[in-house]
XYZ file of C-alpha atoms in Angstrom:
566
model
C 31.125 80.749 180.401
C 34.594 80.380 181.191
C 35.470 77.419 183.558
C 39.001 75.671 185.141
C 39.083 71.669 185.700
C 41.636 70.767 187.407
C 42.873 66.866 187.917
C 45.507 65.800 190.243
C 47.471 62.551 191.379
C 50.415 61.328 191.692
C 52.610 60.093 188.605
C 51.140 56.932 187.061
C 47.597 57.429 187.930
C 46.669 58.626 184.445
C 46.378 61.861 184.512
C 47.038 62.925 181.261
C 44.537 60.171 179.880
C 41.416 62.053 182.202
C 42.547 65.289 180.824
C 42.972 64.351 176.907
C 39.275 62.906 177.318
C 37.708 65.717 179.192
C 39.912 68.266 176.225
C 38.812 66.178 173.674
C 35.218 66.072 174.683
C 34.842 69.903 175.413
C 36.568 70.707 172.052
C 34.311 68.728 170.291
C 31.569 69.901 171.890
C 32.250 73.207 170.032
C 33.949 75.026 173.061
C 37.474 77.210 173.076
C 39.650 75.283 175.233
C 43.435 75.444 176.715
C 45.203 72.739 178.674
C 48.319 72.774 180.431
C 50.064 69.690 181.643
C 52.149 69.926 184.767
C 54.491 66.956 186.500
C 57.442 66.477 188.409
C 60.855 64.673 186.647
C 59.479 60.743 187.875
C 58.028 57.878 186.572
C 55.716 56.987 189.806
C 54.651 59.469 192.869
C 54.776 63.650 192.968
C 51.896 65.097 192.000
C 51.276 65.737 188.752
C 48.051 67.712 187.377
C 46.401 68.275 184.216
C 44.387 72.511 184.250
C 41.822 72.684 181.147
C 40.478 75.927 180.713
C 36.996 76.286 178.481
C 35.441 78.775 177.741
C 32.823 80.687 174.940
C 35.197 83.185 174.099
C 38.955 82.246 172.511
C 41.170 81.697 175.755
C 45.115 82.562 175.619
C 46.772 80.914 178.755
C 45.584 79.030 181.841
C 43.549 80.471 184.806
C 44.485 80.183 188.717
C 41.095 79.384 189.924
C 39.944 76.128 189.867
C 36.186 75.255 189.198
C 35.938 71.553 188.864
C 38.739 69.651 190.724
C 38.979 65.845 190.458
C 41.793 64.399 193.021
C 43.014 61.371 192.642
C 45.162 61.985 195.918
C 45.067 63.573 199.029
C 48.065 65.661 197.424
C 45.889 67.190 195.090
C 43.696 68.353 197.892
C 45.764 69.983 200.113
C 47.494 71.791 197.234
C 45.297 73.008 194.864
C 41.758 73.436 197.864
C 42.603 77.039 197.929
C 42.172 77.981 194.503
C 38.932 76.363 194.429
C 35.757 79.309 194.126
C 32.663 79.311 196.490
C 30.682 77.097 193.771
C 33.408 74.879 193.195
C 32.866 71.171 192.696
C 35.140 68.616 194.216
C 34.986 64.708 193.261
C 37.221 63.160 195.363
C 37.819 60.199 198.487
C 35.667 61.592 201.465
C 38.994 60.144 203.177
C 41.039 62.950 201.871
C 38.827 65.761 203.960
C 36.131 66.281 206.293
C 35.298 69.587 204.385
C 31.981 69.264 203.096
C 32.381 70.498 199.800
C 34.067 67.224 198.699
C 31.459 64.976 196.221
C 32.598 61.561 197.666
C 34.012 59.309 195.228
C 36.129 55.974 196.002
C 37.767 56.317 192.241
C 40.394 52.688 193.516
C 37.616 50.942 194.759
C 35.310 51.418 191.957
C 37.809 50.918 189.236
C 38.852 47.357 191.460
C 35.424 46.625 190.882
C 35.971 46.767 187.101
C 39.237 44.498 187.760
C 41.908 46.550 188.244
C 42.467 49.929 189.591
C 44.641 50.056 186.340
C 40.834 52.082 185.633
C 40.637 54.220 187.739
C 41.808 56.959 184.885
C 38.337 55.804 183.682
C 35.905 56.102 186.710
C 37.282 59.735 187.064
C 37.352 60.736 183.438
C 33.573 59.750 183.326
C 32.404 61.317 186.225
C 34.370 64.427 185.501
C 32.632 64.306 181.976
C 28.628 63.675 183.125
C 29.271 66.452 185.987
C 29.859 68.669 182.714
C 26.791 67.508 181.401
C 27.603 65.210 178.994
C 24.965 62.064 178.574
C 25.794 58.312 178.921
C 25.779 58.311 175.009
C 28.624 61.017 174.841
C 30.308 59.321 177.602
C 30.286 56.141 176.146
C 31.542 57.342 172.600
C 34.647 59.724 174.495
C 35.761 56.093 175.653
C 35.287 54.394 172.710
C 37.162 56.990 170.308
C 40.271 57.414 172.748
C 40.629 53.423 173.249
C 39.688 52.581 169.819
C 43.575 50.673 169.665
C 42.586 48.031 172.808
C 41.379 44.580 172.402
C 37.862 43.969 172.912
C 38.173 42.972 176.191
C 39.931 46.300 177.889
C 37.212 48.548 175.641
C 34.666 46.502 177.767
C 36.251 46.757 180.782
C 37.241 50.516 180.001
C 33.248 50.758 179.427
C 31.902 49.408 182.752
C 34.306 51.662 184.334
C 32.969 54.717 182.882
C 29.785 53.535 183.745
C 30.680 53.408 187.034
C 32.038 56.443 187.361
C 29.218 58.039 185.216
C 26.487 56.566 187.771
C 27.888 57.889 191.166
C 27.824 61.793 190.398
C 24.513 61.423 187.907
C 23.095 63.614 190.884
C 25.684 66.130 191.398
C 24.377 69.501 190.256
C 27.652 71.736 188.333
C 27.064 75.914 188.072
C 27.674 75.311 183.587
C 27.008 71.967 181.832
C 28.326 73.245 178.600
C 28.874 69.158 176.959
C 24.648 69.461 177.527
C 25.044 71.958 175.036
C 26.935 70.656 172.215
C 27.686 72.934 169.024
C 29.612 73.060 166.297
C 33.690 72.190 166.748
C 35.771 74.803 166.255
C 39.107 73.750 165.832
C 41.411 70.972 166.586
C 43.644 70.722 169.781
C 46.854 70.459 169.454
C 50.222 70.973 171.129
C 53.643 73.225 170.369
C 55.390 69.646 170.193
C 53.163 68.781 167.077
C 53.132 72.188 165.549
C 56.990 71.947 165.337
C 57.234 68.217 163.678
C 54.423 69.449 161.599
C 56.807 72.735 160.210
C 59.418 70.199 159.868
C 57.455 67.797 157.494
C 56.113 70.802 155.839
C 59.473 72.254 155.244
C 60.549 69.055 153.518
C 63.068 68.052 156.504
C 64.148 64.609 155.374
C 66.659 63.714 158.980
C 65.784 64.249 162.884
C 68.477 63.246 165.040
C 68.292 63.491 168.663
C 69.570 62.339 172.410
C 66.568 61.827 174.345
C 66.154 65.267 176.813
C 63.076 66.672 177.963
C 60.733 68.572 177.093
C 62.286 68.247 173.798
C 61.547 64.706 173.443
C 57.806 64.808 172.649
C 58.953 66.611 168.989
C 61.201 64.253 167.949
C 58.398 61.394 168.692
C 55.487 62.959 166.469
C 58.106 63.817 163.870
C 59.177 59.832 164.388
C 55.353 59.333 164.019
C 55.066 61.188 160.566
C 58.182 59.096 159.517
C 55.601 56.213 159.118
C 53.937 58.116 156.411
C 56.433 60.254 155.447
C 60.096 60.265 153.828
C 61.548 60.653 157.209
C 64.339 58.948 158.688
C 64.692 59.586 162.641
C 67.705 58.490 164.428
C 68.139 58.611 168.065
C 72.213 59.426 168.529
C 74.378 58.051 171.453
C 74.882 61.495 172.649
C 73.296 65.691 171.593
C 77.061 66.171 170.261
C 76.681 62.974 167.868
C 73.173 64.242 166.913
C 74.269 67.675 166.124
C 76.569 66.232 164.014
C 74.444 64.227 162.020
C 72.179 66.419 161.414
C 75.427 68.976 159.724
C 76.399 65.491 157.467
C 73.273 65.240 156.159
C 73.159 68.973 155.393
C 76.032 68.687 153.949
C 75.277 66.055 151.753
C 71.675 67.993 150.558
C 68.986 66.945 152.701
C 66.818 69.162 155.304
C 67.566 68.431 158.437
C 66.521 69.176 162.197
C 67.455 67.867 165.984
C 65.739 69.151 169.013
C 67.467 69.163 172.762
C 67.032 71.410 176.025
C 69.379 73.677 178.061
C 72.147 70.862 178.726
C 71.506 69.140 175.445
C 71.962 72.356 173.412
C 75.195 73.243 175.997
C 76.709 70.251 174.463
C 75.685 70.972 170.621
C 77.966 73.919 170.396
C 81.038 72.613 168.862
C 78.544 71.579 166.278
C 76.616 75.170 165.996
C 80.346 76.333 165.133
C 81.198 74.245 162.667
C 78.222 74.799 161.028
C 78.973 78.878 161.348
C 82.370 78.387 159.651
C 81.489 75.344 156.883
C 78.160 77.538 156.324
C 76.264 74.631 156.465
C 72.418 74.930 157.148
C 71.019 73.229 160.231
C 67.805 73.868 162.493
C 68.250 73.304 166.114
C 65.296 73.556 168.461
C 66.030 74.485 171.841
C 63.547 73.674 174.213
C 63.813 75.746 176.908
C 63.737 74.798 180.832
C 64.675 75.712 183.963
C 68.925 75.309 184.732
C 71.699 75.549 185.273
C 72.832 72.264 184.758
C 69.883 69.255 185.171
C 67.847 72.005 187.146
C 63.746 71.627 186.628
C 63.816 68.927 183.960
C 60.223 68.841 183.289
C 59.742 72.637 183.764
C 59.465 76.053 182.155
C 61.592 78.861 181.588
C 62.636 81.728 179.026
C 66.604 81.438 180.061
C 68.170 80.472 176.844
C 67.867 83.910 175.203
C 71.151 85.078 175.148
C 72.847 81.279 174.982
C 70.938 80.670 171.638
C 71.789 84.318 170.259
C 75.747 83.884 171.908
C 76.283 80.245 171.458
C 79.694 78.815 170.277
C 82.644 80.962 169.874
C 83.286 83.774 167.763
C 81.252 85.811 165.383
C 78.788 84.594 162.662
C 75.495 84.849 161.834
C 72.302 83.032 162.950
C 68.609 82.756 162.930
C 66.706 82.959 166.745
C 62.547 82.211 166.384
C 60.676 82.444 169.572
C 57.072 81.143 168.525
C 54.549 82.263 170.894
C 51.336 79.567 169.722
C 51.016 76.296 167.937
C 50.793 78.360 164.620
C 53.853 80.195 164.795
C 55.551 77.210 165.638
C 54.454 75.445 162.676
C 54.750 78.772 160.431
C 58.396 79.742 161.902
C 59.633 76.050 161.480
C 58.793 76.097 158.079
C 60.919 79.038 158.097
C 63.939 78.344 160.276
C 64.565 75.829 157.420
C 63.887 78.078 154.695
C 66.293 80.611 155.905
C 68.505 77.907 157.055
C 69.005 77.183 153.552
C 68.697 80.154 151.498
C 71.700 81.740 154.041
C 73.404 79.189 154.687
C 73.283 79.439 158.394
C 72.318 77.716 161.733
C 68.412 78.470 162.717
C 67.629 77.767 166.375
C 64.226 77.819 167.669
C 63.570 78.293 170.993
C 60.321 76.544 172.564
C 59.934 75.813 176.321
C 57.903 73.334 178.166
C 55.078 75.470 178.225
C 54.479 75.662 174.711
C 55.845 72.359 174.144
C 53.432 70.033 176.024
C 50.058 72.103 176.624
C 47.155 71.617 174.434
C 45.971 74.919 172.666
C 42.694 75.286 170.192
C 43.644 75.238 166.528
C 40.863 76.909 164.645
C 42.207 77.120 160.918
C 44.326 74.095 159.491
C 47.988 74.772 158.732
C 48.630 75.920 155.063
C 50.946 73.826 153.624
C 52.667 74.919 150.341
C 53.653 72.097 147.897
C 56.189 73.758 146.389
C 59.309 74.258 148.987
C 61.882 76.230 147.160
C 65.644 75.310 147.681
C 69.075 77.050 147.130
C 71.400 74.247 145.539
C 73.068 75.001 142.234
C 74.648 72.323 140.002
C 76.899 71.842 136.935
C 74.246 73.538 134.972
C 74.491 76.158 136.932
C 78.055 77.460 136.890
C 79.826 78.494 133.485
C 83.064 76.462 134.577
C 82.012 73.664 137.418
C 85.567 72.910 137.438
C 86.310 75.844 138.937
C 83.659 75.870 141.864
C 84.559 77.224 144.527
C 82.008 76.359 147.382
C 83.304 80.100 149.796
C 83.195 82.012 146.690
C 83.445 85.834 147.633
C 80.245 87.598 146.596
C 78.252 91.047 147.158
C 75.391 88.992 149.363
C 78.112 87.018 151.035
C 75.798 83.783 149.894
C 78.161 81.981 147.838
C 76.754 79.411 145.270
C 75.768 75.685 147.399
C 76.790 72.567 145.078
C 76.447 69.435 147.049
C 79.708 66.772 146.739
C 79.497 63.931 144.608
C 76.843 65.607 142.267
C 78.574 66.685 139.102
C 81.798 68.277 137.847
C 82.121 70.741 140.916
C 84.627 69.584 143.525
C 83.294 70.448 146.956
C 85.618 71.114 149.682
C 84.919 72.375 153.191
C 86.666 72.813 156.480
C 86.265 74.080 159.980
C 89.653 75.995 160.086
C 89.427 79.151 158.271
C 89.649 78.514 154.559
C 90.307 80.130 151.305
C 86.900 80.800 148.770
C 87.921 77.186 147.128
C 87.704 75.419 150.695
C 91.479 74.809 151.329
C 92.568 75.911 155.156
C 94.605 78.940 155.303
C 96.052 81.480 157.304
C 96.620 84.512 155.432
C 95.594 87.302 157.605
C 93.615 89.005 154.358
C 91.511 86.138 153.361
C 90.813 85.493 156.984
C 88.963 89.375 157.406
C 87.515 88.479 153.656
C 86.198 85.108 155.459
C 84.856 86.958 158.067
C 83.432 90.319 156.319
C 81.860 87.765 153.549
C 79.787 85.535 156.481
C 78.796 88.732 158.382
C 77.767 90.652 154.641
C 74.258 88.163 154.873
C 73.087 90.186 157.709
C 71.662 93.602 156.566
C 69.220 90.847 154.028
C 68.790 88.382 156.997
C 67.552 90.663 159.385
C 64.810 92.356 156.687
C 63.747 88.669 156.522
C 62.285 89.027 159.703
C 58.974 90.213 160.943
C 58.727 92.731 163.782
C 56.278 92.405 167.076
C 52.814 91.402 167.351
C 51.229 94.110 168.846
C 47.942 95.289 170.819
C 47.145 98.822 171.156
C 50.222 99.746 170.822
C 49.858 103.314 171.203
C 48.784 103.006 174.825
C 50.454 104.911 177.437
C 51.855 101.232 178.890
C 53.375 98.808 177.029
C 53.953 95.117 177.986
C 56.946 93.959 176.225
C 56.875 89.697 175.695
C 58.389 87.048 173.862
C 57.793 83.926 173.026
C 54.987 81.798 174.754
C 54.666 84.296 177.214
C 52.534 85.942 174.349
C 48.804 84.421 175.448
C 49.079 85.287 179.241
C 50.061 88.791 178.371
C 47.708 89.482 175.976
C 44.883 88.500 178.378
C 46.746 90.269 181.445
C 46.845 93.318 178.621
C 42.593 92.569 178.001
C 41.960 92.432 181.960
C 43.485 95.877 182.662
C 42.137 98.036 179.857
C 38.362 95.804 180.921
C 39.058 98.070 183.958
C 40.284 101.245 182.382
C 43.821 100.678 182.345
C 45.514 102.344 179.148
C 47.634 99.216 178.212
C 48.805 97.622 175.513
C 51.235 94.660 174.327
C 54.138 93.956 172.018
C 54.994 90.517 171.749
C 58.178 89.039 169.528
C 58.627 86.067 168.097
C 61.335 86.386 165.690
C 64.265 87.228 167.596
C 67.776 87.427 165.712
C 69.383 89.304 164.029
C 67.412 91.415 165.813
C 64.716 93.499 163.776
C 65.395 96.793 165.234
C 63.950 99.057 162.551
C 60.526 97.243 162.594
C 60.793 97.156 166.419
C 61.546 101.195 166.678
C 58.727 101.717 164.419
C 56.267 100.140 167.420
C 58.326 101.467 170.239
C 58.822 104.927 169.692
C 55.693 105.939 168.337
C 54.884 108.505 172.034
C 58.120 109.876 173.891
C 55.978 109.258 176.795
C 55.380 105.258 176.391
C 56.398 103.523 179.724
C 57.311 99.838 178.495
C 57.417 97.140 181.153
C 59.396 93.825 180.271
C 57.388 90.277 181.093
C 59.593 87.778 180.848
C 60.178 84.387 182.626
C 64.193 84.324 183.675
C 65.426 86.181 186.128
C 67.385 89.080 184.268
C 64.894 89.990 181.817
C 67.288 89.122 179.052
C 65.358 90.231 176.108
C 64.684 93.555 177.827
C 68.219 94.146 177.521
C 68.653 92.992 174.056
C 65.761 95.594 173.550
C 67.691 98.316 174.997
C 71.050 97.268 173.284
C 69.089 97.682 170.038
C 66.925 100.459 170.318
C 68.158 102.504 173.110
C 64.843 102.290 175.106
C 64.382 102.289 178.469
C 62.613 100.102 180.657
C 60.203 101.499 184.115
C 59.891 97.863 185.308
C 60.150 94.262 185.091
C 57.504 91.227 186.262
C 60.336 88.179 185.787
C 59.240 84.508 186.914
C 61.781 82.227 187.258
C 59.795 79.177 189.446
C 59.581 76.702 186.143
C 55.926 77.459 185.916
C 54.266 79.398 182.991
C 52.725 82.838 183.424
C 49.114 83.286 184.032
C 47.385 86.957 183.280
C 46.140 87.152 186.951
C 49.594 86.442 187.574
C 50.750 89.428 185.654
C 48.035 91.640 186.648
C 48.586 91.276 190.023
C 52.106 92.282 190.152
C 51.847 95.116 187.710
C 49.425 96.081 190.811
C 51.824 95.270 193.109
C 54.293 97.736 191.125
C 52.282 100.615 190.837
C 52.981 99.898 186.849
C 49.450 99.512 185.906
């Protein structure tokens, strides 16, 4: 079994409330699932849609054919009709279509019949649910868990509606009624956002600051969440610059600390990134990529920010670029990003996207969280002579010794203009190429810190080269082809910079013959040429998407087809 549901409306409708209940449902009902959120950059209007892919088997990315569509529009009938299959089932106004395949259902008028059409996220969520086979007692217990936090009253009224809803498609006959056939759970859902404030708690990050931006928002909100529970403070700044900078101060003064932004957001945290790179302050920025330049596709996808993160700010000094591909490398490479953060003394910037961000993936094993989070602060105990600290001390590693001010005998001084080992501003042109050779030294250690690709078959004649949370779509685009004979496989990074070129050559250059196609979503296949700067490959073609919307393996399939790649 492997099915697409697809809901669609306009902006305010509810949407995402019918899809969380028909995820939730299907997840507990022991299936694999995958949803993917998409909406336009308003508050009312558009059309919006929620795609939840089940299935028996562990699914990677979201499907283009659509099996169960519920339209809450007209919109979403015009739009999405052609991707529905012969067997399709439609629940929808007959108003929107003479076409006979629609399953009439008057979603306003029955949820005005409840009291408000405020319900009619209700009436659709139920029906979609029994025409998956769920009973009235599953149906009944789906509303009751997600609306647990209403008064008494709405739970009622939320009730009738689903019984409404439930009762006008308890005829409709669907092709697989997998809730009929509950099993065990396997897993949690959970999205990219979460995974990331998750890392963060995990890594002991004690200050979030943040501008509001999207799609970075959503992190910043479940890592304000955990602050309820947790020693978190979260403080939303006036601007990303003020933000940045908070997030350095606190740093500075000893605690873990993270902000999140997007393209523009992350334009504007520069001048901060710098100052960081010269004061060799640790800092973790997430950079949640979307479509630009400028305000472009606020609430879309994209893979753009490759070389900005990597380049960012001016000058030379070293960084830390993660790229996780799943909810579990975001958790596990947050935890990092502030591990290396600190033990280097560097900026870490992760880059996420909206993709990754706000879809809803299957979790099957629980996060391991270590107690023990290991830190790189000396003090007075430390140091033979704390009088004589000298926070830019010159040493082999180019790691000098990290006291934090006001904590003992040693006198910490730092400045963004170039600066002498004991933090005093100088110009001498021989401490300044000391300065500069010392910061650049951490590099051969910080880039065997990092893992190389992910990889599937990778001694296959053609290999798909990915980053980031391109990874699911083409891993299933790499499973489709060699299902038909194709000799395929993947390598897929997620651990970007300094790049790992030794572990990376090891994969690549295994057969002289290997033709190695770059899947990337920008435009100039930007870590296809940081490949090639690195390892002195070459590439036989590209499939680049650049519309704001996420890759799916039929996607990729099709134009390695198109191509005469595959």
């Amino acid at each position: 079994m492997d099915i697409t549901i697809l809901i669609g409306g306009a902006a305010g409708q509810g949407i995402q409330t019918i899809g969380t209940l028909l995820s939730a449902a299907c997840c507990k009902a022991g299936y694999f699932a995958m949803a993917v959120n998409d909406f336009e950059s308003r508050v009312r209007g558009g059309h919006s849609f929620f795609k939840i892919r089940i299935s028996n088997a562990p699914v990677y990315a979201s499907r283009e054919s659509v099996d169960l569509l519920i339209a809450l529009d007209k919109n979403t009938w015009e739009i999405h009709s052609p991707s529905l299959r012969d067997n399709s089932v439609v629940l929808a106004d007959e108003d929107f279509s003479s076409s006979g395949r629609i399953v009439p259902l008057a979603f306003e008028q029955l949820a005005k019949e409840t009291g408000s059409n405020l319900f009619i996220n209700t009436v659709a969520a139920a029906a979609g649910l029994r025409v998956l086979g769920a009973g009235p007692a599953t149906v009944q217990s789906t509303i009751k868990d997600h609306f647990s936090g209403l008064k008494e009253d709405l739970l009622e009224k939320n009730l009738d509606a689903a019984q409404k809803g439930f009762e006008k498609v308890a005829d409709v006959l669907f092709e697989e009624q997998p809730l009929a056939h509950p099993s065990v759970p396997k897993g949690n859902l959970i999205s990219g956002a979460k995974a990331i404030a998750l890392g963060a708690a995990a890594a002991d990050c004690r200050i979030g600051a943040f501008y509001p931006m999207s799609p970075a928002t959503s992190i910043m909100q479940h890592l304000t969440d955990l602050s309820k529970r947790l020693d978190i403070v979260v403080e939303q700044a006036e601007d990303e610059i003020a933000a940045a900078n908070i997030v350095i101060g606190a740093s500075f003064a000893g605690a873990r600390a993270m902000t999140a932004t997007s393209g523009g957001g992350f334009c504007l945290m520069t001048e901060a990134l710098g100052l960081a790179g010269m004061t060799e302050t640790p800092m973790v920025i997430v950079n949640a990529m979307r479509p630009g330049p400028s305000t472009g596709l606020p609430t879309r996808t994209a893979q753009g920010d490759l070389r900005f993160a990597i380049h960012a700010s001016h000058d030379d000094f070293p960084r830390f670029v993660f790229a996780p591909g799943t909810p579990t490398q975001a958790f596990e490479q947050t935890r990092k990003a502030f591990y290396l953060s600190e033990k280097y003394q560097v900026p870490a910037i992760i880059l996420a996207d909206q993709y990754l961000l706000d879809s809803l993936f299957l979790l099957e094993k629980p996060f391991f969280i270590d107690k023990h989070v290991e830190r790189f602060i000396v003090t007075d105990d430390d140091m033979p002579d704390p009088g004589g600290y000298e926070r830019f001390a010159v040493t082999d590693s180019g790691i000098s010794p990290r006291a934090l001010p006001c904590k003992g005998k040693a006198l910490v001084k730092v400045s963004s203009d170039e600066h002498r080992p004991d933090g005093h501003i100088t110009e001498d042109i021989a401490i300044r190429n000391t300065m500069m050779e010392k910061r650049r030294a951490k590099l051969p250690a910080m880039i065997e810190e990092l893992d190389g690709p992910e990889t599937v078959s990778p001694d296959a004649h053609t290999l798909l080269i990915g980053w980031g949370s391109s990874a699911g779509a083409i891993k299933e685009a790499t499973d489709l082809l060699r299902d038909q004979g194709a000799d395929i496989g993947c390598l897929l990074f997620s651990q970007i910079w300094p790049f790992p070129a030794t572990a990376a050559e090891k994969m690549l250059k295994n057969n002289p013959d290997t033709q190695f196609i770059a899947v990337e979503m920008n435009a100039e296949a930007q870590f296809a040429g940081i490949l090639k700067e690195n390892t002195n490959i070459n590439f036989s073609g590209y499939v680049l998407k650049y519309d704001g919307r996420p890759f799916t393996a039929q996607f990729i399939v099709d134009a390695l087809k198109e191509k005469e790649l595959a």
